[in-house]
Coordinates of C-alpha atoms and ligand atoms in Angstrom, one line a residue:
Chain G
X1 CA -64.2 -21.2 -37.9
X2 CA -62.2 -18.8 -39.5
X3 CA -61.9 -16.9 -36.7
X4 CA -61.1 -19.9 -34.6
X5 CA -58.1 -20.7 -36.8
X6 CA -56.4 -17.4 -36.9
X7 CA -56.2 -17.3 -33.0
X8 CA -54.8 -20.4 -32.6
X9 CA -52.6 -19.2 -35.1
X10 CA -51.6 -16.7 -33.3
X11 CA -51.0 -18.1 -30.1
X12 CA -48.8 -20.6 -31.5
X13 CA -46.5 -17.8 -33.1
X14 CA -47.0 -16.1 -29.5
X15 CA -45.9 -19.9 -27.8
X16 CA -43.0 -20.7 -30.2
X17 CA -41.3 -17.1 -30.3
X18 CA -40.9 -16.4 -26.6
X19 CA -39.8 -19.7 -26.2
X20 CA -37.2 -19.1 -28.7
X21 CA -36.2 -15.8 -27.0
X22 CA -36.6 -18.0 -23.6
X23 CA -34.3 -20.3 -24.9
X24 CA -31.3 -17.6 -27.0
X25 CA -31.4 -15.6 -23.2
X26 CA -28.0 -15.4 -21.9
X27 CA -27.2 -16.7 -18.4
X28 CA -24.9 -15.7 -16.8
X29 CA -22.0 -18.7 -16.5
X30 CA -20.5 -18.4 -13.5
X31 CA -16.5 -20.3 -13.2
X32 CA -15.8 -22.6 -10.4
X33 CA -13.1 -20.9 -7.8
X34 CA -9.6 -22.5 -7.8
X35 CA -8.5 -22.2 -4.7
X36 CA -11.2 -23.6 -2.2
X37 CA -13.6 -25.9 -1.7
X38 CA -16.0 -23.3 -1.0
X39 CA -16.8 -19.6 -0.3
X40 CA -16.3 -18.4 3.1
X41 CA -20.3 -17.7 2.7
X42 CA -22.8 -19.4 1.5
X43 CA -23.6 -18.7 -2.8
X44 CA -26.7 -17.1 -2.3
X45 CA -25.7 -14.9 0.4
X46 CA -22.8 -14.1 -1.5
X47 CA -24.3 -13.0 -5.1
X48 CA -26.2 -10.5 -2.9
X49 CA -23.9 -9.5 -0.2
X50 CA -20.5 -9.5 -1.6
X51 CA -19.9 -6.1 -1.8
X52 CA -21.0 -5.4 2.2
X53 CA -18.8 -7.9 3.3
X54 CA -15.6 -6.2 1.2
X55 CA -16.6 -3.0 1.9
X56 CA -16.9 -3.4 5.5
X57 CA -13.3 -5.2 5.4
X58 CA -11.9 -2.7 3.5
X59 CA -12.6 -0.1 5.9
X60 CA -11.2 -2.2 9.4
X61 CA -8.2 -3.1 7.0
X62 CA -7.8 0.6 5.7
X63 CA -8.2 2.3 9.3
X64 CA -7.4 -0.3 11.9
X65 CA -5.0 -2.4 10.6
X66 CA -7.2 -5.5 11.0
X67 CA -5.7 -8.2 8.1
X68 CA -7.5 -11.4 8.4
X69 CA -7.8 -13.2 5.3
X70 CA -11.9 -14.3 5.5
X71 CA -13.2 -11.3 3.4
X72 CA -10.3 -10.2 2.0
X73 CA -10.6 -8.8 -1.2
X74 CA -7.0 -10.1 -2.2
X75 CA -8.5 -13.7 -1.1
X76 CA -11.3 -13.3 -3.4
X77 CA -8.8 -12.6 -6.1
X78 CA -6.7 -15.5 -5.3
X79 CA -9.5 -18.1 -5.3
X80 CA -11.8 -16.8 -8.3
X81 CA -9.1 -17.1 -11.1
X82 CA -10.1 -18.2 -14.4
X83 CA -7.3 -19.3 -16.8
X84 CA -6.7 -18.4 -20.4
X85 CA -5.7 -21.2 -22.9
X86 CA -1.9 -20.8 -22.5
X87 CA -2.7 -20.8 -18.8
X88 CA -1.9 -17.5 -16.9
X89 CA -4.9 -15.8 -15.1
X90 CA -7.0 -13.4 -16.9
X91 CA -7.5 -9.9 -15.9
X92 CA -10.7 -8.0 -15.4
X93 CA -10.0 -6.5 -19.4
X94 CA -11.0 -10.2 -20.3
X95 CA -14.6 -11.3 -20.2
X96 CA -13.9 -14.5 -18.9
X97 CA -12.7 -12.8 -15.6
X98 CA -14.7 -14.4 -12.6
X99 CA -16.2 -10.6 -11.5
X100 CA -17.0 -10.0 -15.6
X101 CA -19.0 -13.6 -15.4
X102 CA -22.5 -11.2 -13.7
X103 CA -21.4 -7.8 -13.7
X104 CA -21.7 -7.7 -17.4
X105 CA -24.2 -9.5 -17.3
X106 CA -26.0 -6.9 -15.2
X107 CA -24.2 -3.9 -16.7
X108 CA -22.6 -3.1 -13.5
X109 CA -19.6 -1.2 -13.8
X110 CA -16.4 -2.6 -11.2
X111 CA -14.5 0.4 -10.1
X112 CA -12.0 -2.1 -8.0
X113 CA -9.9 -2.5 -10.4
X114 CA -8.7 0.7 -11.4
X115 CA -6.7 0.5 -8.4
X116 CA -6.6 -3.3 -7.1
X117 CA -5.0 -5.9 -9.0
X118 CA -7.5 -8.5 -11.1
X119 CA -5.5 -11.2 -10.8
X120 CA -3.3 -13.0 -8.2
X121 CA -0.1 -11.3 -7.0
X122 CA 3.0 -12.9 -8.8
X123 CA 5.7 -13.8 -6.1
X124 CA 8.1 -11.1 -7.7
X125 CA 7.2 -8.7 -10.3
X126 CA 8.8 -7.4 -13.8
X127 CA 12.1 -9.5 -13.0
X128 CA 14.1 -8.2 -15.6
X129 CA 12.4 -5.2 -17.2
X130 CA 12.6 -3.2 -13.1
X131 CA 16.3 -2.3 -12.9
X132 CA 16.5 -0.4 -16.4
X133 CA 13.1 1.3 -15.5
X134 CA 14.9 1.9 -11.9
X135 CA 18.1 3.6 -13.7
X136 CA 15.9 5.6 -15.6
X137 CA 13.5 6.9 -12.6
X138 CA 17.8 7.5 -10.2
X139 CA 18.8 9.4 -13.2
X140 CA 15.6 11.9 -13.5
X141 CA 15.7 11.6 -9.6
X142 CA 19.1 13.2 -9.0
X143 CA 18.0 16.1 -11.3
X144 CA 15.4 17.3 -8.5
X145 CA 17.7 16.4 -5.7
X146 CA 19.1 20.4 -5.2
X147 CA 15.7 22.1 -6.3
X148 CA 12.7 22.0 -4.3
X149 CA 9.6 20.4 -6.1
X150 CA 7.2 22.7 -7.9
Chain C
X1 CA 25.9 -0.9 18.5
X2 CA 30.0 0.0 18.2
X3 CA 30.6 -4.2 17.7
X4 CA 30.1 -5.2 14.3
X5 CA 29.2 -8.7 15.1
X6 CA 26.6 -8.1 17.1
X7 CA 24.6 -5.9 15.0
X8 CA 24.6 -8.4 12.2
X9 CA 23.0 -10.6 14.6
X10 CA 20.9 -8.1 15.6
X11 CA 19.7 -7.5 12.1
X12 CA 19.4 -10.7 11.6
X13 CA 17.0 -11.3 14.6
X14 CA 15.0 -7.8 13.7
X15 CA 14.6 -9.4 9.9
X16 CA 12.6 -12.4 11.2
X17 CA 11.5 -11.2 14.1
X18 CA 10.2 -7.9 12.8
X19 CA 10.4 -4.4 14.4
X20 CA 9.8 -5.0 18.2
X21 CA 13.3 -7.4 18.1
X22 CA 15.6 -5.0 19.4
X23 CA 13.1 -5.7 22.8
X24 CA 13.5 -9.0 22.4
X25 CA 16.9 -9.9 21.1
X26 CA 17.8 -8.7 24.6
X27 CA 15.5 -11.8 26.6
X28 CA 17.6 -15.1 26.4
X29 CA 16.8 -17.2 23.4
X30 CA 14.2 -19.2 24.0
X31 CA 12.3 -16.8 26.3
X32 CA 8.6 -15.9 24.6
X33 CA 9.5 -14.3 21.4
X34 CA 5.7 -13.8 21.1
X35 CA 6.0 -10.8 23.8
X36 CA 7.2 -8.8 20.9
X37 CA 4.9 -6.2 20.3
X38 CA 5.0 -5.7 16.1
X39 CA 3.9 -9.3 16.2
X40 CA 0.0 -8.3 16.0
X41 CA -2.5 -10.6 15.4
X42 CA -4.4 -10.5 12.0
X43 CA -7.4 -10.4 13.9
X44 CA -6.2 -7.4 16.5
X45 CA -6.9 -4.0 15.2
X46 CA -3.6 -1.6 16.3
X47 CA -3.8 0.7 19.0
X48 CA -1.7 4.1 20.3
X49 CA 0.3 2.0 22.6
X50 CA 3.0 1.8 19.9
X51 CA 3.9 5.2 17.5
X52 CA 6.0 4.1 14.3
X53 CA 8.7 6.0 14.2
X54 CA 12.0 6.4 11.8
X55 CA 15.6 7.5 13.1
X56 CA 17.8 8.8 9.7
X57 CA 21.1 9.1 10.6
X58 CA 22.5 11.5 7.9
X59 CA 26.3 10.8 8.6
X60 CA 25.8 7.3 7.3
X61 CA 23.4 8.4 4.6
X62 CA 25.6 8.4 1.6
X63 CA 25.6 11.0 -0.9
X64 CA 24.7 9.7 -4.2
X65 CA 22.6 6.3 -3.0
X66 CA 19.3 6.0 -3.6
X67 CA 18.9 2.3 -2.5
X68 CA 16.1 3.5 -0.1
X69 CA 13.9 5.5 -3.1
X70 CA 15.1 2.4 -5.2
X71 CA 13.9 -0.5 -2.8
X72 CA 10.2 1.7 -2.4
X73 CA 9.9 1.7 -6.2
X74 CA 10.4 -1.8 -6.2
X75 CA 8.1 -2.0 -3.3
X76 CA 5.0 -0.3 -4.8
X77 CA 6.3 -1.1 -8.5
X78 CA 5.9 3.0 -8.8
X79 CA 7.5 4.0 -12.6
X80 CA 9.3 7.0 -12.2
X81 CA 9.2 7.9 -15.8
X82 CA 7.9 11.4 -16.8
X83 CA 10.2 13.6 -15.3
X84 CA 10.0 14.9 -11.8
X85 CA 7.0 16.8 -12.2
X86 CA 4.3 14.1 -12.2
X87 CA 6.7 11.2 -11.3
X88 CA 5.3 9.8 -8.0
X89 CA 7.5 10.5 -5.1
X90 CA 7.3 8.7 -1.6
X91 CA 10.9 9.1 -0.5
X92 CA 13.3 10.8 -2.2
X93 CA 16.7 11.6 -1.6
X94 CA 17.6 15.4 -1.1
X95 CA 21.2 16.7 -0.8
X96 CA 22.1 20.0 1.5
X97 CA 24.7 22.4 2.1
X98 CA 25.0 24.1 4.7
X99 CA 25.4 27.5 3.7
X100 CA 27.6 28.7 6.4
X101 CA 29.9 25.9 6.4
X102 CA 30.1 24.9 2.9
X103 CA 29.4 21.3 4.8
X104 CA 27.3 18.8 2.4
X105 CA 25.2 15.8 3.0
X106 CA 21.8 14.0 2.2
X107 CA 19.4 12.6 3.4
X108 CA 15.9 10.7 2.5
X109 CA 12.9 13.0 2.6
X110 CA 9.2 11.1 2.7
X111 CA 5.9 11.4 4.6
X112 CA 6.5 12.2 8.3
X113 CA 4.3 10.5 9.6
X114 CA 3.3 13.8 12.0
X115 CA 1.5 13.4 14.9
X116 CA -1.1 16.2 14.0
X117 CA -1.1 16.2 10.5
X118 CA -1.9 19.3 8.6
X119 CA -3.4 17.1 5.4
X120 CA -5.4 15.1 7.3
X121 CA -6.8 18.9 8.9
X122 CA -7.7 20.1 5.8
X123 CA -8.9 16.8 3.8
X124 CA -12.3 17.2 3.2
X125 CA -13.2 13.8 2.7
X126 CA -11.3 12.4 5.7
X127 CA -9.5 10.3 3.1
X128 CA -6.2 11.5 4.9
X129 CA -6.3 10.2 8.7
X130 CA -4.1 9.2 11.1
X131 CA -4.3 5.6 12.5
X132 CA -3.8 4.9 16.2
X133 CA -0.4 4.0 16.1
X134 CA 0.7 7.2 14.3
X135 CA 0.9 6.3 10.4
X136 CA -0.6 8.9 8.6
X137 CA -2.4 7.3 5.6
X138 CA -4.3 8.2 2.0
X139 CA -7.7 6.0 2.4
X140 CA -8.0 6.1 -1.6
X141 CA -11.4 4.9 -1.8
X142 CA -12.4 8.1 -0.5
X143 CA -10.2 10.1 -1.8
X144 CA -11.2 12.8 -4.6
X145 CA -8.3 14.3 -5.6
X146 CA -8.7 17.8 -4.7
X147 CA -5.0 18.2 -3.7
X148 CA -5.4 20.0 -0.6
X149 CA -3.4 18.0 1.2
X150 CA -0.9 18.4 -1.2
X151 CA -0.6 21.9 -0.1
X152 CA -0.7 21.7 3.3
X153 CA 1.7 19.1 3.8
X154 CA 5.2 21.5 4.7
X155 CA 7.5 18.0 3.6
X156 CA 6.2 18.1 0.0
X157 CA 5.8 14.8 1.0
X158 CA 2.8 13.5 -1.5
X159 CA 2.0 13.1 -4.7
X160 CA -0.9 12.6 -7.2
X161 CA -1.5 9.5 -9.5
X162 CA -1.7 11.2 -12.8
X163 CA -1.9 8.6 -14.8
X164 CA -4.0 5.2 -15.4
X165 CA -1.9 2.3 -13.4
X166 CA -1.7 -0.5 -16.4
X167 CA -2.8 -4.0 -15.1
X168 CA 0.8 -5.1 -15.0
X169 CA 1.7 -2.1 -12.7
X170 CA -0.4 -2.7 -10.6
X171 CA 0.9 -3.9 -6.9
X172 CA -0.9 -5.4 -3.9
X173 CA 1.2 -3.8 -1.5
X174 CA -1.0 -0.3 -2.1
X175 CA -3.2 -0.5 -5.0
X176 CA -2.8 2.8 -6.3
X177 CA -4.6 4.2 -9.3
X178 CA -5.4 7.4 -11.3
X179 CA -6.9 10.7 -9.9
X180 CA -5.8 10.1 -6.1
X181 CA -3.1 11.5 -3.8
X182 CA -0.4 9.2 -2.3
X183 CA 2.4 9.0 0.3
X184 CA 4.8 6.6 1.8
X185 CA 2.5 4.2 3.7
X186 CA 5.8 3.7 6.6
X187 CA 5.1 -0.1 4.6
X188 CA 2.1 0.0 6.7
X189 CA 1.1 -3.8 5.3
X190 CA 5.1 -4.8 6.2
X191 CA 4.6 -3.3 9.8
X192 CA 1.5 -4.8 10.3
X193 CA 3.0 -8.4 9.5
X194 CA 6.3 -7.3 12.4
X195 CA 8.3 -6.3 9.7
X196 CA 10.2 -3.1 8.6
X197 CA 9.9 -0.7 6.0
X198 CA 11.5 -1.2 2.5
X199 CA 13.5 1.3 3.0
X200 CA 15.2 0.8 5.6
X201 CA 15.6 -2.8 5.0
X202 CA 17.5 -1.6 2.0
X203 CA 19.4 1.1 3.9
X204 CA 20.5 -1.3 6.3
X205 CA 21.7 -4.0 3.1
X206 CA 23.6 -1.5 1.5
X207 CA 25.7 -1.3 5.0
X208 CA 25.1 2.1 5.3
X209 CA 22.7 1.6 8.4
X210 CA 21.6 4.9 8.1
X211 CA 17.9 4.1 9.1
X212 CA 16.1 2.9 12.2
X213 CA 12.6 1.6 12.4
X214 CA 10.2 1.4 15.2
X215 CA 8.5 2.1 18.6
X216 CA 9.1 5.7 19.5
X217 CA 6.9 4.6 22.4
X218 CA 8.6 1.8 23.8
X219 CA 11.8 3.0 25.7
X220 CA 13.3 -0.7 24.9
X221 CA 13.5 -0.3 21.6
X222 CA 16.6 0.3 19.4
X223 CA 15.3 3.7 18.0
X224 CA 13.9 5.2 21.7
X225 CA 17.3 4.2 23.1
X226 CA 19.5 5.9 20.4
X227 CA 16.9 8.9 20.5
X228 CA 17.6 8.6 24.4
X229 CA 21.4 8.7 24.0
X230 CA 21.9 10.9 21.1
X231 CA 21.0 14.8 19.8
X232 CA 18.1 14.1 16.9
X233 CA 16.2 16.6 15.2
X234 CA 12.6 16.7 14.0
X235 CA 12.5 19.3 10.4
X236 CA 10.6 22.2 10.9
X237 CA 9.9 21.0 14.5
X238 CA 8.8 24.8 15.0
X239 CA 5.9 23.8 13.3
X240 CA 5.0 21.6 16.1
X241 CA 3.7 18.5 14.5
X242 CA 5.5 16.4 16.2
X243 CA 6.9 14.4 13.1
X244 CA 7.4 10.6 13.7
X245 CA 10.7 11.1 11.8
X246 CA 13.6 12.3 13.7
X247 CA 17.0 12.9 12.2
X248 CA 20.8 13.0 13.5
X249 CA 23.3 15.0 12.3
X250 CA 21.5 18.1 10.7
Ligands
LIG1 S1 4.6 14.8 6.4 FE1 3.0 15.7 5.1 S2 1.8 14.0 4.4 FE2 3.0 13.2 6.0 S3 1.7 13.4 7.9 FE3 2.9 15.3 7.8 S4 1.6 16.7 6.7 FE4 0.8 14.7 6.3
LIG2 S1 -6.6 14.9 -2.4 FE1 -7.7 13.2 -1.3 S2 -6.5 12.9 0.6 FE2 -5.8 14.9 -0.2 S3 -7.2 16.4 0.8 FE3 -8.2 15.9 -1.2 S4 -9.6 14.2 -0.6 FE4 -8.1 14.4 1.1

């Protein structure tokens, strides 16, 4: 009887604390797009496919000029924005960004975005900070003008 | 080209119209505007029936402008701001004397865009490559920053990213980002779209006109009928690689 008690015991410490840890695991949340209705493929095929499809764009774009929009990676970036509170896009440092939403949740590093913007392009950029930076880059500019480099 | 007038319209009709205009500005309005050949299709890849190609007319080039390094700064939001020894350089303006004449002029220096390229010989990733329509290209995702290229090219004409591109920075034009080599692209993303290079769009703003973009391949276009009608020289043509780049006046 003892005996009887103590395993039922058990099991219900067993029961109750995975379905604690069932309950505390973390899923990933994934944000609606903004731009479309919906992905130019289905979810599923997406979540496991994405990367083939860029990839494989990247490469016609890259070497034969081939710019249709359908799996462009600057179309993904356009339609999977995700705003902060004061309403501007959030880049790929914030953990809200759409590509954070699983690949932190698999611990999947994103090289893209060393190079490739993580948000949408702004119609012009650094308005009024460009020309001084300009004036800056003419001035060190004409210094190497008469020598030849290195 | 000697009537003012007309080459404003020209320009006018190249600006909308994109690179292959100077074909089709000479069909009456009205007549398929679609014939022009820069107009490709998203969906088309390109092909070696066209060869970019830039005409720099140095004795319009004035000395001390820069609206052409300027306008690709702005272009590829590049920050020249270290000094010229890791500043990133796709077209620079280089003045010249020549030493038995004492005679002095500039002119803009950038990728040539040869037709056998020596960096894309030596790359040993096949990062650097020539696409059909003769713009030579960095394919940055391959790319692994060994530099050779760097070396081989005789124009000095790339440089290396040696720095991390801050979000901000960053542009969609070329994404560009630490640890890879890079040259001017000819605005590869403008040409594809019928349009013309940054620079020259800028060149030609100024007034100074001292640029012409386009198909060295199709004998109606602007730049194969000057290069038709006038001396030009290719630099370092000795080295026969047949740069895309011609220049007058030097
Ligand atoms: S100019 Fe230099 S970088 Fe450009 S194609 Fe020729 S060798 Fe390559
Ligand atoms: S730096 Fe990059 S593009 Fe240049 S040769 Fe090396 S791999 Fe090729």
């Amino acid at each position: 009887m003892k005996y009887a008690q103590f395993l039922l015991a058990c099991i219900t410490v067993a029961l109750l604390g995975s379905a604690t840890a069932f309950a505390a695991a973390p899923v990933p949340h994934i944000p609606e797009p903004e731009g479309a209705e919906k992905c130019v493929e289905p979810e599923d095929v997406m979540r496991r496919q994405h990367f083939e499809f860029i990839k494989h764009q990247r490469d016609e774009t890259m070497r034969r000029g081939i710019r249709t929009s359908k799996y462009s990676f600057k179309e993904c970036i356009n339609c999977h924005v995700v705003k902060d509170e004061a309403g501007r896009a959030v880049s790929i440092e914030d953990d809200r960004h759409f590509c954070n939403a699983c690949h932190s949740y698999a611990a999947v590093t994103v090289d893209c975005f060393q190079c490739h913007k993580s948000t949408p392009a702004e119609p012009k950029m650094g308005s009024l900070e460009q020309p001084e930076r300009s004036l800056a880059g003419l001035i060190e500019r004409l210094e190497t003008v008469s020598g030849a480099r290195r | 080209m000697s009537d003012p007038k007309k080459e404003t319209m020209d320009q006018g009709r190249r600006r909308f119209l994109g690179a292959g205009a100077a074909a089709a500005a000479t069909i009456a309005p009205g007549v398929t505007l679609m014939q022009v050949a820069s107009a490709k299709p998203d969906d088309q890849p390109v092909s070696d029936k066209n060869r970019w190609g830039l005409l720099i007319d140095t004795t319009k080039c004035a000395s001390g402008c820069d609206a052409c390094v300027q306008a690709c700064n702005e272009e590829f939001n590049l920050q020249p701001q270290h000094g010229p020894r890791t500043d990133p350089h796709w077209i620079r303006k280089v003045e010249v004397r020549d030493t038995a004449t004492g005679r002095t002029f500039s002119l803009p220096m950038m990728c040539q865009h040869c037709e056998n390229p020596p960096c894309a010989d030596v790359c040993p990733t096949g990062a650097s490559f020539r696409r059909d329509d003769g713009i030579v290209l960095v394919d940055r995702h391959i790319c692994i920053g060994c530099r050779y290229c760097m070396m081989a090219c005789p124009y000095k004409a790339r440089s290396f990213v040696h720095e991390e591109i801050p979000e901000e920075d960053k542009n969609v034009n070329a994404p560009r980002g630490k640890g890879c080599v890079e040259a001017c692209t000819l605005c590869v993303h403008r040409v594809d779209k019928g349009r013309q290079p940054a620079c020259v769009e800028a060149c030609n703003g100024d007034g100074h006109k001292a640029m012409i973009f386009g198909d060295l391949k199709d004998p109606g276009s602007e730049i194969s009928r000057e290069l038709k009608k006038y001396p030009s020289t290719q630099i370092r043509a000795d080295l026969r690689l047949n740069p895309g780049v011609f220049y007058k006046g030097i």
